[in-house]
XYZ file of C-alpha atoms in Angstrom:
729
model
C 38.183 1.158 28.997
C 37.619 0.028 25.432
C 35.957 -3.380 25.155
C 37.713 -6.265 23.377
C 35.387 -5.962 20.406
C 35.431 -2.185 20.058
C 37.881 -2.327 17.175
C 36.267 -5.308 15.491
C 32.845 -4.315 14.308
C 31.531 -6.380 11.429
C 33.350 -3.823 9.246
C 37.101 -3.509 9.226
C 38.634 -0.083 9.736
C 39.384 1.060 6.187
C 40.404 4.617 5.201
C 37.163 6.425 6.111
C 36.668 8.476 2.946
C 37.960 5.888 0.454
C 35.690 4.526 -2.225
C 32.663 5.752 -4.149
C 29.372 6.639 -2.460
C 25.863 6.877 -3.856
C 22.687 8.229 -2.325
C 19.801 5.721 -2.206
C 17.951 6.188 -5.496
C 14.696 4.503 -4.460
C 13.756 7.016 -1.728
C 11.141 9.679 -2.241
C 12.033 13.250 -1.312
C 10.007 12.968 1.887
C 11.733 9.718 2.876
C 15.106 11.213 1.965
C 14.506 14.210 4.244
C 13.434 11.941 7.104
C 16.562 9.841 6.606
C 18.776 12.945 6.480
C 17.267 14.392 9.644
C 17.584 11.133 11.576
C 21.123 10.409 10.373
C 22.372 13.940 11.095
C 20.883 13.945 14.590
C 22.350 10.513 15.347
C 25.865 11.276 14.135
C 25.956 14.691 15.847
C 25.652 12.976 19.246
C 28.626 10.647 18.898
C 31.242 11.063 21.652
C 34.770 12.185 20.744
C 37.581 9.766 21.681
C 40.149 11.553 19.557
C 40.379 14.619 17.324
C 38.147 16.364 19.852
C 38.313 19.813 18.249
C 37.552 18.531 14.752
C 34.904 16.141 16.043
C 33.092 18.883 17.980
C 33.182 21.152 14.931
C 31.734 18.455 12.674
C 29.041 17.637 15.251
C 28.003 21.321 15.312
C 27.773 21.311 11.503
C 25.556 18.234 11.562
C 23.251 19.776 14.182
C 22.729 22.815 11.937
C 22.017 20.581 8.955
C 19.556 18.589 11.065
C 17.649 21.841 11.710
C 17.514 22.487 7.945
C 16.257 18.975 7.206
C 13.637 19.174 9.974
C 12.297 22.441 8.567
C 12.093 20.953 5.073
C 10.252 17.893 6.414
C 7.389 20.148 7.469
C 6.581 20.710 3.791
C 5.143 17.198 3.703
C 3.044 17.426 6.871
C 0.685 15.903 7.730
C 1.311 13.110 5.190
C 4.684 12.090 3.687
C 2.748 10.965 0.596
C 1.651 14.532 -0.177
C 2.478 15.796 -3.702
C 6.000 17.145 -4.152
C 5.917 20.920 -3.493
C 7.099 23.048 -6.443
C 10.026 24.440 -4.474
C 11.741 21.032 -4.621
C 13.220 21.584 -8.050
C 15.422 18.926 -9.693
C 18.542 20.862 -8.693
C 17.318 21.097 -5.097
C 16.638 17.341 -4.947
C 20.084 16.644 -6.419
C 21.694 18.817 -3.714
C 19.767 16.960 -1.024
C 21.060 13.638 -2.345
C 24.596 15.009 -2.316
C 24.059 16.175 1.257
C 23.011 12.639 2.140
C 26.369 11.402 0.839
C 28.133 14.098 2.870
C 26.349 13.099 6.086
C 27.082 9.433 5.444
C 30.780 10.174 4.871
C 30.814 12.209 8.079
C 29.330 9.210 9.879
C 32.057 6.933 8.486
C 34.771 9.337 9.598
C 33.397 9.641 13.134
C 32.883 5.870 13.248
C 36.507 5.400 12.165
C 37.686 7.709 14.963
C 35.478 6.124 17.622
C 36.399 2.520 16.816
C 40.088 2.810 15.966
C 42.998 2.339 18.320
C 43.964 5.429 20.317
C 47.617 5.139 19.299
C 46.715 4.613 15.654
C 44.645 7.804 15.653
C 47.466 9.652 17.367
C 50.162 8.600 14.911
C 47.803 9.314 11.991
C 46.658 12.644 13.413
C 47.734 14.868 10.464
C 46.079 12.586 7.913
C 42.852 12.298 9.922
C 42.752 16.070 10.408
C 43.019 16.243 6.631
C 39.928 14.052 6.324
C 37.946 16.512 8.459
C 39.217 19.451 6.386
C 38.229 17.698 3.138
C 34.700 17.232 4.442
C 34.515 20.897 5.395
C 35.533 21.999 1.902
C 33.078 19.555 0.372
C 30.238 20.979 2.456
C 31.185 24.540 1.499
C 30.807 23.616 -2.188
C 27.452 21.924 -1.570
C 26.048 24.894 0.348
C 27.130 27.268 -2.410
C 25.031 25.417 -4.990
C 22.127 24.641 -2.644
C 19.130 26.700 -3.930
C 18.136 28.135 -0.574
C 15.883 30.715 -2.247
C 13.904 28.040 -4.095
C 13.515 25.969 -0.924
C 12.052 28.984 0.928
C 13.400 28.021 4.338
C 12.758 30.189 7.398
C 14.899 33.287 7.805
C 16.699 32.075 10.935
C 17.524 28.728 9.297
C 18.703 30.494 6.160
C 20.928 32.745 8.255
C 22.516 29.735 9.979
C 23.124 27.993 6.642
C 24.753 31.087 5.156
C 26.972 31.492 8.218
C 27.902 27.807 8.047
C 28.836 28.167 4.358
C 31.178 31.068 5.053
C 32.808 29.258 7.978
C 33.383 26.108 5.910
C 34.907 28.110 3.080
C 37.305 29.882 5.486
C 38.180 26.742 7.422
C 41.803 25.630 7.549
C 43.501 22.391 8.432
C 43.251 22.071 12.215
C 45.915 20.128 14.108
C 45.143 19.733 17.795
C 48.164 21.066 19.769
C 47.644 18.471 22.509
C 47.541 15.653 19.948
C 50.700 16.956 18.294
C 52.498 17.246 21.626
C 51.469 13.710 22.545
C 52.566 12.392 19.156
C 55.987 13.975 19.559
C 56.216 12.474 23.045
C 55.706 8.980 21.617
C 58.387 9.661 19.026
C 60.758 10.831 21.761
C 60.304 7.497 23.574
C 61.212 5.692 20.354
C 64.255 7.940 20.014
C 65.412 6.948 23.487
C 65.166 3.270 22.601
C 67.199 3.924 19.460
C 70.011 5.190 21.715
C 69.574 2.009 23.821
C 68.141 3.970 26.743
C 64.857 2.956 28.377
C 62.309 5.776 28.892
C 61.465 6.979 32.395
C 58.562 4.852 33.782
C 57.012 7.983 35.338
C 56.851 9.664 31.944
C 55.479 6.508 30.390
C 52.706 6.350 32.979
C 51.837 9.999 32.461
C 51.655 9.495 28.700
C 49.897 6.141 28.456
C 47.746 6.096 31.572
C 46.841 9.751 32.083
C 46.893 11.226 28.579
C 46.114 8.300 26.283
C 43.648 6.657 28.657
C 45.179 3.174 28.438
C 44.465 1.947 31.950
C 45.275 -1.772 31.996
C 46.996 -4.671 30.280
C 43.942 -5.451 28.187
C 44.025 -1.939 26.750
C 47.662 -2.422 25.748
C 46.883 -5.752 24.112
C 44.026 -4.275 22.091
C 46.211 -1.393 20.944
C 48.938 -3.817 19.855
C 46.547 -6.069 17.947
C 44.943 -3.154 16.126
C 48.314 -1.712 15.082
C 49.521 -5.131 13.927
C 46.407 -5.461 11.803
C 47.167 -2.161 10.068
C 50.724 -3.264 9.283
C 49.592 -6.596 7.856
C 46.773 -5.078 5.799
C 48.883 -2.153 4.530
C 45.808 -0.442 3.093
C 46.910 3.049 4.130
C 50.081 4.924 3.341
C 51.873 4.677 6.684
C 55.437 4.531 7.913
C 55.390 0.908 9.063
C 58.770 1.218 10.781
C 57.307 3.856 13.113
C 54.179 1.783 13.750
C 56.305 -1.292 14.540
C 58.219 0.847 17.024
C 54.964 1.986 18.659
C 53.852 -1.658 18.935
C 57.117 -2.595 20.650
C 56.866 0.440 22.955
C 53.297 -0.478 23.938
C 54.309 -4.066 24.641
C 57.111 -2.793 26.860
C 54.713 -0.443 28.698
C 52.250 -3.284 29.240
C 54.706 -4.912 31.674
C 56.483 -1.849 33.056
C 53.217 -0.083 33.938
C 50.762 -2.901 34.616
C 52.939 -5.822 35.639
C 51.786 -9.363 34.964
C 48.099 -9.111 35.694
C 46.236 -11.727 33.671
C 44.041 -10.679 30.743
C 41.091 -13.043 30.813
C 38.665 -13.268 27.935
C 35.576 -11.432 29.114
C 32.376 -13.440 29.375
C 29.561 -13.150 28.822
C 29.840 -10.949 25.699
C 27.094 -8.564 24.719
C 24.969 -9.063 21.619
C 25.589 -12.767 21.570
C 24.062 -15.517 19.504
C 23.427 -19.005 20.747
C 25.455 -21.956 19.525
C 24.542 -25.392 20.767
C 27.065 -28.066 21.536
C 25.715 -30.128 18.663
C 26.385 -27.254 16.266
C 29.928 -26.850 17.542
C 30.545 -30.538 17.033
C 29.237 -30.264 13.490
C 32.037 -27.763 12.856
C 34.663 -30.186 14.065
C 34.883 -28.694 17.561
C 34.163 -30.193 20.947
C 33.053 -28.777 24.269
C 34.510 -30.326 27.395
C 31.562 -29.768 29.716
C 29.722 -32.317 31.673
C 26.130 -31.711 30.701
C 25.344 -33.285 27.356
C 22.635 -30.773 26.393
C 24.590 -27.669 27.390
C 24.920 -24.722 25.028
C 27.548 -22.049 24.589
C 26.972 -18.407 23.851
C 29.314 -16.889 21.294
C 29.796 -13.248 20.312
C 27.781 -12.152 17.307
C 30.891 -10.648 15.707
C 32.589 -14.067 15.777
C 29.889 -15.573 13.520
C 30.013 -15.463 9.733
C 27.079 -13.399 8.374
C 26.577 -16.002 5.632
C 26.745 -19.332 7.486
C 26.012 -17.939 10.987
C 28.700 -20.331 12.270
C 31.814 -19.533 14.288
C 34.420 -18.277 11.826
C 37.531 -20.406 11.391
C 39.370 -18.155 8.942
C 37.877 -14.629 8.967
C 38.699 -12.543 5.901
C 37.731 -9.060 4.744
C 36.333 -8.260 1.295
C 36.733 -5.001 -0.614
C 33.684 -3.416 1.079
C 35.213 -3.871 4.529
C 32.855 -6.642 5.649
C 34.217 -9.743 7.388
C 33.211 -13.311 6.458
C 34.539 -16.814 6.943
C 36.825 -17.629 4.005
C 34.990 -20.815 3.004
C 31.586 -19.100 2.922
C 32.570 -15.988 0.971
C 34.679 -18.046 -1.444
C 31.654 -20.218 -2.221
C 29.519 -17.070 -2.619
C 31.950 -15.610 -5.175
C 32.382 -18.911 -7.020
C 28.602 -19.093 -7.451
C 28.842 -15.982 -9.616
C 27.849 -13.260 -7.153
C 29.568 -9.884 -7.546
C 28.090 -8.077 -4.527
C 28.820 -8.049 -0.811
C 26.226 -10.272 0.950
C 25.921 -7.962 3.955
C 25.928 -4.486 2.397
C 24.796 -5.215 -1.139
C 27.645 -3.108 -2.526
C 29.458 -4.266 -5.662
C 32.785 -5.942 -4.907
C 35.550 -3.931 -6.594
C 37.771 -7.026 -6.558
C 37.810 -10.587 -5.211
C 40.753 -10.067 -2.874
C 40.309 -11.659 0.564
C 42.436 -10.096 3.317
C 42.937 -12.143 6.523
C 41.439 -10.432 9.578
C 44.206 -11.415 12.000
C 42.958 -9.415 14.962
C 39.533 -11.038 14.827
C 41.095 -14.473 14.353
C 43.236 -13.846 17.431
C 40.210 -12.907 19.540
C 38.298 -15.951 18.314
C 41.260 -18.138 19.310
C 41.338 -16.548 22.775
C 37.613 -17.080 23.216
C 37.853 -20.700 22.069
C 40.761 -21.310 24.446
C 38.725 -19.889 27.334
C 35.890 -22.331 26.633
C 38.071 -25.308 25.701
C 36.973 -25.308 22.061
C 39.673 -26.394 19.551
C 40.341 -23.717 16.949
C 42.905 -24.457 14.262
C 44.838 -21.710 12.515
C 44.563 -22.167 8.720
C 47.675 -23.429 6.956
C 49.712 -20.586 5.529
C 47.832 -17.956 7.497
C 51.091 -16.420 8.705
C 53.186 -17.221 5.650
C 53.720 -13.573 4.761
C 54.289 -12.361 8.319
C 58.061 -12.763 8.202
C 58.538 -10.648 5.083
C 56.218 -7.932 6.372
C 57.938 -7.763 9.753
C 61.377 -7.737 8.142
C 60.326 -4.824 5.950
C 59.087 -2.645 8.812
C 61.527 -3.418 11.620
C 63.266 -0.408 13.155
C 66.077 -0.061 15.671
C 63.638 1.392 18.204
C 61.366 -1.646 17.837
C 64.304 -4.032 18.181
C 65.609 -2.411 21.352
C 62.155 -2.105 22.906
C 61.497 -5.777 22.219
C 64.883 -6.675 23.650
C 64.049 -4.796 26.858
C 60.659 -6.533 27.008
C 62.289 -9.941 26.547
C 64.592 -9.308 29.515
C 61.579 -8.451 31.697
C 59.728 -11.590 30.593
C 62.684 -13.901 31.114
C 63.270 -12.463 34.577
C 59.628 -13.164 35.412
C 60.028 -16.751 34.206
C 62.844 -17.108 36.700
C 61.427 -15.503 39.856
C 57.736 -14.811 39.236
C 54.659 -16.541 40.567
C 53.049 -19.404 38.667
C 50.484 -17.028 37.184
C 53.193 -14.569 36.149
C 55.206 -17.359 34.519
C 52.141 -18.376 32.509
C 51.692 -14.809 31.268
C 55.415 -14.477 30.533
C 55.398 -17.709 28.490
C 52.448 -16.498 26.459
C 54.065 -13.124 25.780
C 57.368 -14.745 24.778
C 55.385 -16.945 22.413
C 53.844 -13.850 20.817
C 57.144 -11.958 20.737
C 58.900 -14.896 19.047
C 56.086 -15.286 16.537
C 57.791 -13.001 14.028
C 61.236 -11.576 13.599
C 64.612 -13.286 13.471
C 66.062 -10.750 15.912
C 63.299 -11.330 18.450
C 63.958 -15.068 18.471
C 67.677 -14.508 18.780
C 67.702 -12.215 21.804
C 64.975 -14.214 23.590
C 67.295 -17.221 23.486
C 70.298 -15.086 24.420
C 68.408 -13.809 27.465
C 68.228 -17.380 28.791
C 64.587 -18.193 28.055
C 65.077 -21.758 26.778
C 65.822 -23.595 30.066
C 63.177 -21.562 31.916
C 60.515 -22.375 29.336
C 61.449 -26.054 29.466
C 60.651 -26.111 33.183
C 57.036 -25.292 32.333
C 56.711 -28.369 30.096
C 55.910 -30.395 33.183
C 53.430 -27.849 34.574
C 49.940 -28.942 35.541
C 48.659 -25.612 34.222
C 47.590 -26.485 30.675
C 47.994 -22.924 29.347
C 51.473 -22.617 30.869
C 52.549 -25.854 29.203
C 50.946 -24.993 25.872
C 52.426 -21.500 25.693
C 55.858 -22.715 26.777
C 56.139 -25.404 24.106
C 54.792 -23.032 21.455
C 57.336 -20.402 22.500
C 60.117 -22.982 22.077
C 58.680 -23.856 18.651
C 58.766 -20.216 17.559
C 62.255 -19.710 18.979
C 63.512 -22.817 17.152
C 62.685 -21.348 13.749
C 65.864 -19.261 14.016
C 68.627 -21.611 12.883
C 71.050 -20.394 15.530
C 68.642 -21.437 18.290
C 68.214 -25.027 17.133
C 71.580 -26.036 18.566
C 70.862 -24.168 21.801
C 67.669 -26.197 22.257
C 69.262 -29.541 21.412
C 72.229 -28.901 23.697
C 70.062 -27.814 26.629
C 70.100 -30.732 29.069
C 66.751 -32.509 29.214
C 65.054 -30.188 26.708
C 64.531 -32.820 23.998
C 63.229 -35.294 26.558
C 60.707 -32.736 27.794
C 59.556 -31.909 24.260
C 58.890 -35.610 23.705
C 57.053 -35.740 27.046
C 54.675 -32.996 25.837
C 54.313 -34.760 22.476
C 53.075 -37.909 24.177
C 51.407 -36.617 27.334
C 50.611 -32.946 26.664
C 47.600 -31.549 28.488
C 46.035 -30.125 25.310
C 45.908 -31.175 21.690
C 47.571 -27.921 20.662
C 50.483 -28.578 23.017
C 51.035 -32.041 21.515
C 50.803 -30.683 17.970
C 53.271 -27.902 18.681
C 55.697 -30.360 20.258
C 55.576 -32.333 16.983
C 56.118 -29.117 15.033
C 59.137 -28.379 17.241
C 60.645 -31.765 16.373
C 59.973 -30.995 12.711
C 61.814 -27.686 13.090
C 64.769 -29.260 14.891
C 65.001 -32.181 12.440
C 65.843 -29.793 9.616
C 69.457 -30.013 10.880
C 70.917 -33.307 9.644
C 73.097 -33.842 12.707
C 70.064 -33.846 15.010
C 67.953 -36.425 13.164
C 69.498 -39.536 14.666
C 69.510 -37.933 18.123
C 65.773 -37.317 17.865
C 65.061 -40.869 16.650
C 67.148 -42.295 19.480
C 65.249 -40.236 22.081
C 62.862 -42.620 23.805
C 59.258 -42.023 22.763
C 59.949 -39.478 19.991
C 59.128 -41.658 16.980
C 56.365 -43.472 18.846
C 54.780 -40.141 19.741
C 54.965 -38.858 16.170
C 53.492 -42.103 14.842
C 50.631 -41.913 17.322
C 49.885 -38.289 16.415
C 49.937 -39.174 12.717
C 47.275 -41.820 13.294
C 45.048 -40.113 15.874
C 45.821 -36.383 15.740
C 43.948 -33.482 14.206
C 44.604 -32.467 10.614
C 47.252 -29.978 11.696
C 48.779 -32.494 14.100
C 48.988 -35.131 11.356
C 50.660 -32.614 9.073
C 53.279 -31.741 11.700
C 53.892 -35.405 12.500
C 54.294 -36.562 8.886
C 56.658 -33.698 8.073
C 58.785 -34.533 11.116
C 58.853 -38.217 10.145
C 59.815 -37.272 6.607
C 62.750 -35.199 7.849
C 63.893 -38.012 10.095
C 63.640 -40.455 7.172
C 66.328 -38.592 5.244
C 69.033 -39.950 7.595
C 70.055 -43.461 6.560
C 70.993 -44.520 10.102
C 67.367 -44.103 11.239
C 65.589 -46.410 8.757
C 65.565 -49.702 10.648
C 64.934 -47.984 13.936
C 61.871 -46.215 12.530
C 60.529 -49.548 11.258
C 60.921 -51.095 14.707
C 59.260 -48.111 16.426
C 56.103 -48.199 14.302
C 56.752 -45.190 12.059
C 56.400 -47.243 8.892
C 53.058 -48.680 9.983
C 51.774 -45.176 10.752
C 52.951 -43.900 7.374
C 51.208 -46.798 5.622
C 47.973 -45.939 7.378
C 48.470 -42.270 6.460
C 48.421 -43.191 2.768
C 44.644 -43.430 3.095
C 44.382 -39.862 4.435
C 44.178 -37.351 1.584
C 45.655 -34.515 3.656
C 48.970 -36.278 4.406
C 49.213 -39.057 1.809
C 51.642 -37.125 -0.378
C 54.148 -36.572 2.446
C 53.686 -40.128 3.748
C 54.540 -41.574 0.324
C 57.656 -39.385 0.183
C 58.806 -40.618 3.583
C 58.165 -44.249 2.635
C 60.189 -43.822 -0.552
C 63.136 -42.800 1.608
C 62.683 -45.529 4.206
C 62.375 -48.262 1.588
C 65.958 -47.742 0.531
C 66.543 -50.163 3.394
C 65.687 -53.651 2.018
C 64.065 -54.867 5.215
C 61.693 -51.870 5.139
C 60.938 -52.412 1.443
C 60.127 -56.073 2.101
C 57.898 -55.180 5.050
C 55.958 -52.581 3.069
C 55.850 -54.802 -0.034
C 54.215 -57.512 2.020
C 51.201 -55.257 2.603
C 48.720 -55.532 -0.260
C 46.905 -52.443 1.043
C 50.101 -50.392 0.814
C 50.626 -51.275 -2.856
C 46.964 -50.593 -3.633
C 47.115 -47.208 -1.922
C 50.228 -46.151 -3.830
C 48.722 -47.253 -7.149
C 45.548 -45.355 -6.309
C 47.638 -42.228 -5.632
C 49.054 -42.507 -9.169
C 45.557 -42.101 -10.611
C 44.656 -38.671 -9.296
C 45.896 -35.730 -7.311
C 48.784 -33.317 -7.720
C 51.836 -34.007 -9.819
C 53.945 -34.163 -6.634
C 51.557 -36.723 -5.141
C 51.871 -38.963 -8.212
C 55.631 -38.462 -8.244
C 56.050 -39.611 -4.637
C 53.756 -42.603 -5.218
C 55.660 -43.914 -8.249
C 58.979 -43.229 -6.474
C 57.817 -45.333 -3.504
C 56.797 -48.204 -5.767
C 60.107 -48.023 -7.625
C 62.093 -48.161 -4.356
C 59.883 -51.007 -3.153
C 60.641 -53.094 -6.246
C 64.325 -52.207 -6.386
C 65.031 -53.005 -2.723
C 62.315 -55.544 -1.908
C 63.400 -58.330 -4.216
C 61.675 -60.472 -6.834
C 58.565 -61.478 -4.805
C 57.714 -57.826 -4.131
C 58.324 -56.881 -7.764
C 56.057 -59.682 -8.938
C 53.316 -58.519 -6.610
C 53.612 -54.931 -7.853
C 53.749 -56.021 -11.511
C 50.530 -57.988 -11.116
C 48.584 -54.946 -9.945
C 45.739 -54.148 -12.377
C 46.025 -50.933 -14.383
C 49.603 -50.259 -13.266
C 50.993 -50.374 -16.798
C 48.520 -47.800 -18.081
C 49.218 -45.500 -15.145
C 52.953 -45.731 -15.772
C 52.425 -44.814 -19.420
C 50.359 -41.790 -18.393
C 53.072 -40.589 -16.007
C 55.747 -41.131 -18.675
C 53.890 -38.686 -20.894
C 52.492 -36.176 -18.334
C 54.505 -36.500 -15.109
C 57.280 -34.341 -13.703
C 60.856 -34.981 -14.800
C 61.636 -37.044 -11.723
C 58.298 -38.885 -11.937
C 59.013 -39.892 -15.566
C 62.444 -41.159 -14.565
C 61.065 -43.228 -11.681
C 58.220 -44.538 -13.842
C 60.707 -45.651 -16.502
C 62.770 -47.552 -13.928
C 59.634 -49.160 -12.469
C 58.477 -50.207 -15.956
C 61.845 -51.849 -16.670
C 61.768 -53.820 -13.414
C 58.223 -55.014 -14.043
C 59.035 -55.925 -17.644
C 61.987 -58.064 -16.582
C 59.932 -59.825 -13.944
C 59.530 -63.528 -14.741
C 56.251 -64.011 -12.937
C 53.186 -65.287 -14.829
C 51.421 -62.038 -13.989
C 54.173 -60.003 -15.625
C 54.070 -62.255 -18.688
C 50.353 -61.606 -18.975
C 51.102 -57.900 -19.109
C 53.896 -58.383 -21.646
C 52.636 -55.972 -24.286
C 51.848 -53.329 -21.760
C 55.292 -53.512 -20.194
C 56.933 -53.558 -23.620
C 55.275 -50.288 -24.541
C 56.297 -48.828 -21.234
C 59.785 -50.203 -21.701
C 60.124 -48.462 -25.035
C 59.059 -45.191 -23.492
C 61.344 -45.879 -20.572
C 64.353 -46.398 -22.851
C 63.549 -43.154 -24.631
C 63.132 -41.295 -21.368
C 66.283 -42.857 -19.966
C 68.354 -41.893 -22.991
C 67.181 -38.289 -22.690
C 67.954 -38.054 -18.989
C 71.047 -40.215 -18.518
C 72.683 -37.517 -16.438
C 70.273 -38.349 -13.612
C 71.310 -41.985 -13.183
C 73.614 -41.226 -10.299
C 70.671 -39.770 -8.332
C 68.000 -42.400 -8.969
C 67.496 -42.929 -5.267
C 66.795 -39.283 -4.489
C 63.366 -38.305 -3.213
C 61.856 -34.980 -4.168
C 59.892 -33.347 -1.443
C 58.825 -29.735 -1.323
C 60.720 -28.352 1.635
C 59.275 -24.916 1.071
C 56.703 -25.825 3.697
C 57.390 -23.448 6.552
C 57.472 -24.400 10.177
C 54.164 -23.143 11.610
C 54.530 -19.998 13.703
C 51.985 -19.892 16.513
């Protein structure tokens, strides 16, 4: 069966004949003939996984061309450096260079067929047959202009070339009858799902196992991942609704035909490069193995060709090569306009996420216990893409799959439940309908039972599945009303077996806290706020982000303010002000919490807190500065005269307020004007020393206030970008 990396060469599968090709201009005629002979012989021996009739025909063509190139090579015997024979006229050399391009394009087409998904090739059969026909017509034109007489090839070779030219000219588009029959069979299965009827398992086995050669669960998974990649990349003109239906059908067949056998990440991989534990740690990863000088072996295709490190965010450039985003971005920013690996000119600077490769890297890292964080926003466009290509067949096939998975959660073995949780997590990753019918099938209470599992993957997949399910608004109430579910989510948040499980539990609380009615319930749940505060202080970057966003949501409910102070949320948020990645959100949450005077007094008593907020006003995004000045304004307004005096005595504050009054956002200018007024009216000696500064600010504040008087009723509001999506994992 196809290996896990068969579809993931260093190149991504682009349309095989797309782009412009050039023959190498620095090769002598002798070297060109040697290259042509070797390349033709190599490509002619490639096995046919699909398009067997077209592939065999093209292989025969290449074998004949190899004979021609071998006969021409003899002109340079015994030394390739011999003078160029007169028969190699400029037109003959030009034809040979064009033939090199033809052979190279033939190689790309056969490579595309050998390394693409079987189902993808099947559903694209007419288009791929067209690629073979185009090559045949191209060769016919080349052979017509090839000066065979000038080249003085042997009579038998000349006869074969002439026969090949006539055959290419007469060739017609060839559609394999077996491929067409199989393609129609797949479409008939989709038609049955559209009528809400499940296909016959015997027919499914005959089609997938016997005819397509998909023999196990791993094969199904690889087919699904390849097809998903094509939908997300959208580089070819395809009917995405049909492809989404084929994905759903394959997922259904994975369980109907092969049950719940586990798909382990194969190790060791072939063609691997060594990565020491020290090197992994330098990338922010850790290896939980006992021996301190141990080393791990990683697949070569998982390493960035530029940095040679394990890729965190693999992306594809216009030439089809894959690199880590950080490395290729730096390469482009340094002024390079070529692909580092191939040397080809980059037609554009677009970087396309390689989701299939990222998924395999994540699986490999999970198998070895290496943390691997998904980049923020990596799946931001997934929802819109899935919504655009969803079909009724895909919906019904996914619904049938969900019922199978939920049943396995109920009565299956521990191993089967682990697999079912993982597959529900993947199924709920995209699509509002998927999340809806998974919950309707009764998955929520069954997934919650796995939160207490001692199997770390079962727990991690279960909590992530609940996170993905919770993104659908209708499911949030189902989760909150499920007895013991919130308590178990908090248990994973505080005592989860893996860092990812704890992070995803925090993200689940963030998702649930979007509903105002649930905020106080979450705060009142024992350990919830404490767990979020702990993750904000000690978690990974993604964990801190999830925790601070959850705390921000909870801060928008006035009944939670004092409770969050008592439970340590305020202290954690104050410490987070020193972390660049979450300082903006932490300042926004503090601005909300400080509407409660006791919170404002507690925060105002911390010199470090005031210094951090003032520092945030100096640099960063406009939203960062806005939240910082809003927090200081709330602190002074609610904290009383001593706090205001302390804020007013802060060096450089007046100048920063003036800058924001001129350059800040509308809300930031309004908050800065209010803060300037409070500091100006302060009777402390420090404020008197800053009299002129505050007077200037006060004048600007009066002007700003007169222009925006309509906002006075909303002075206490806090602006926070809620466009941040709940992470889908």
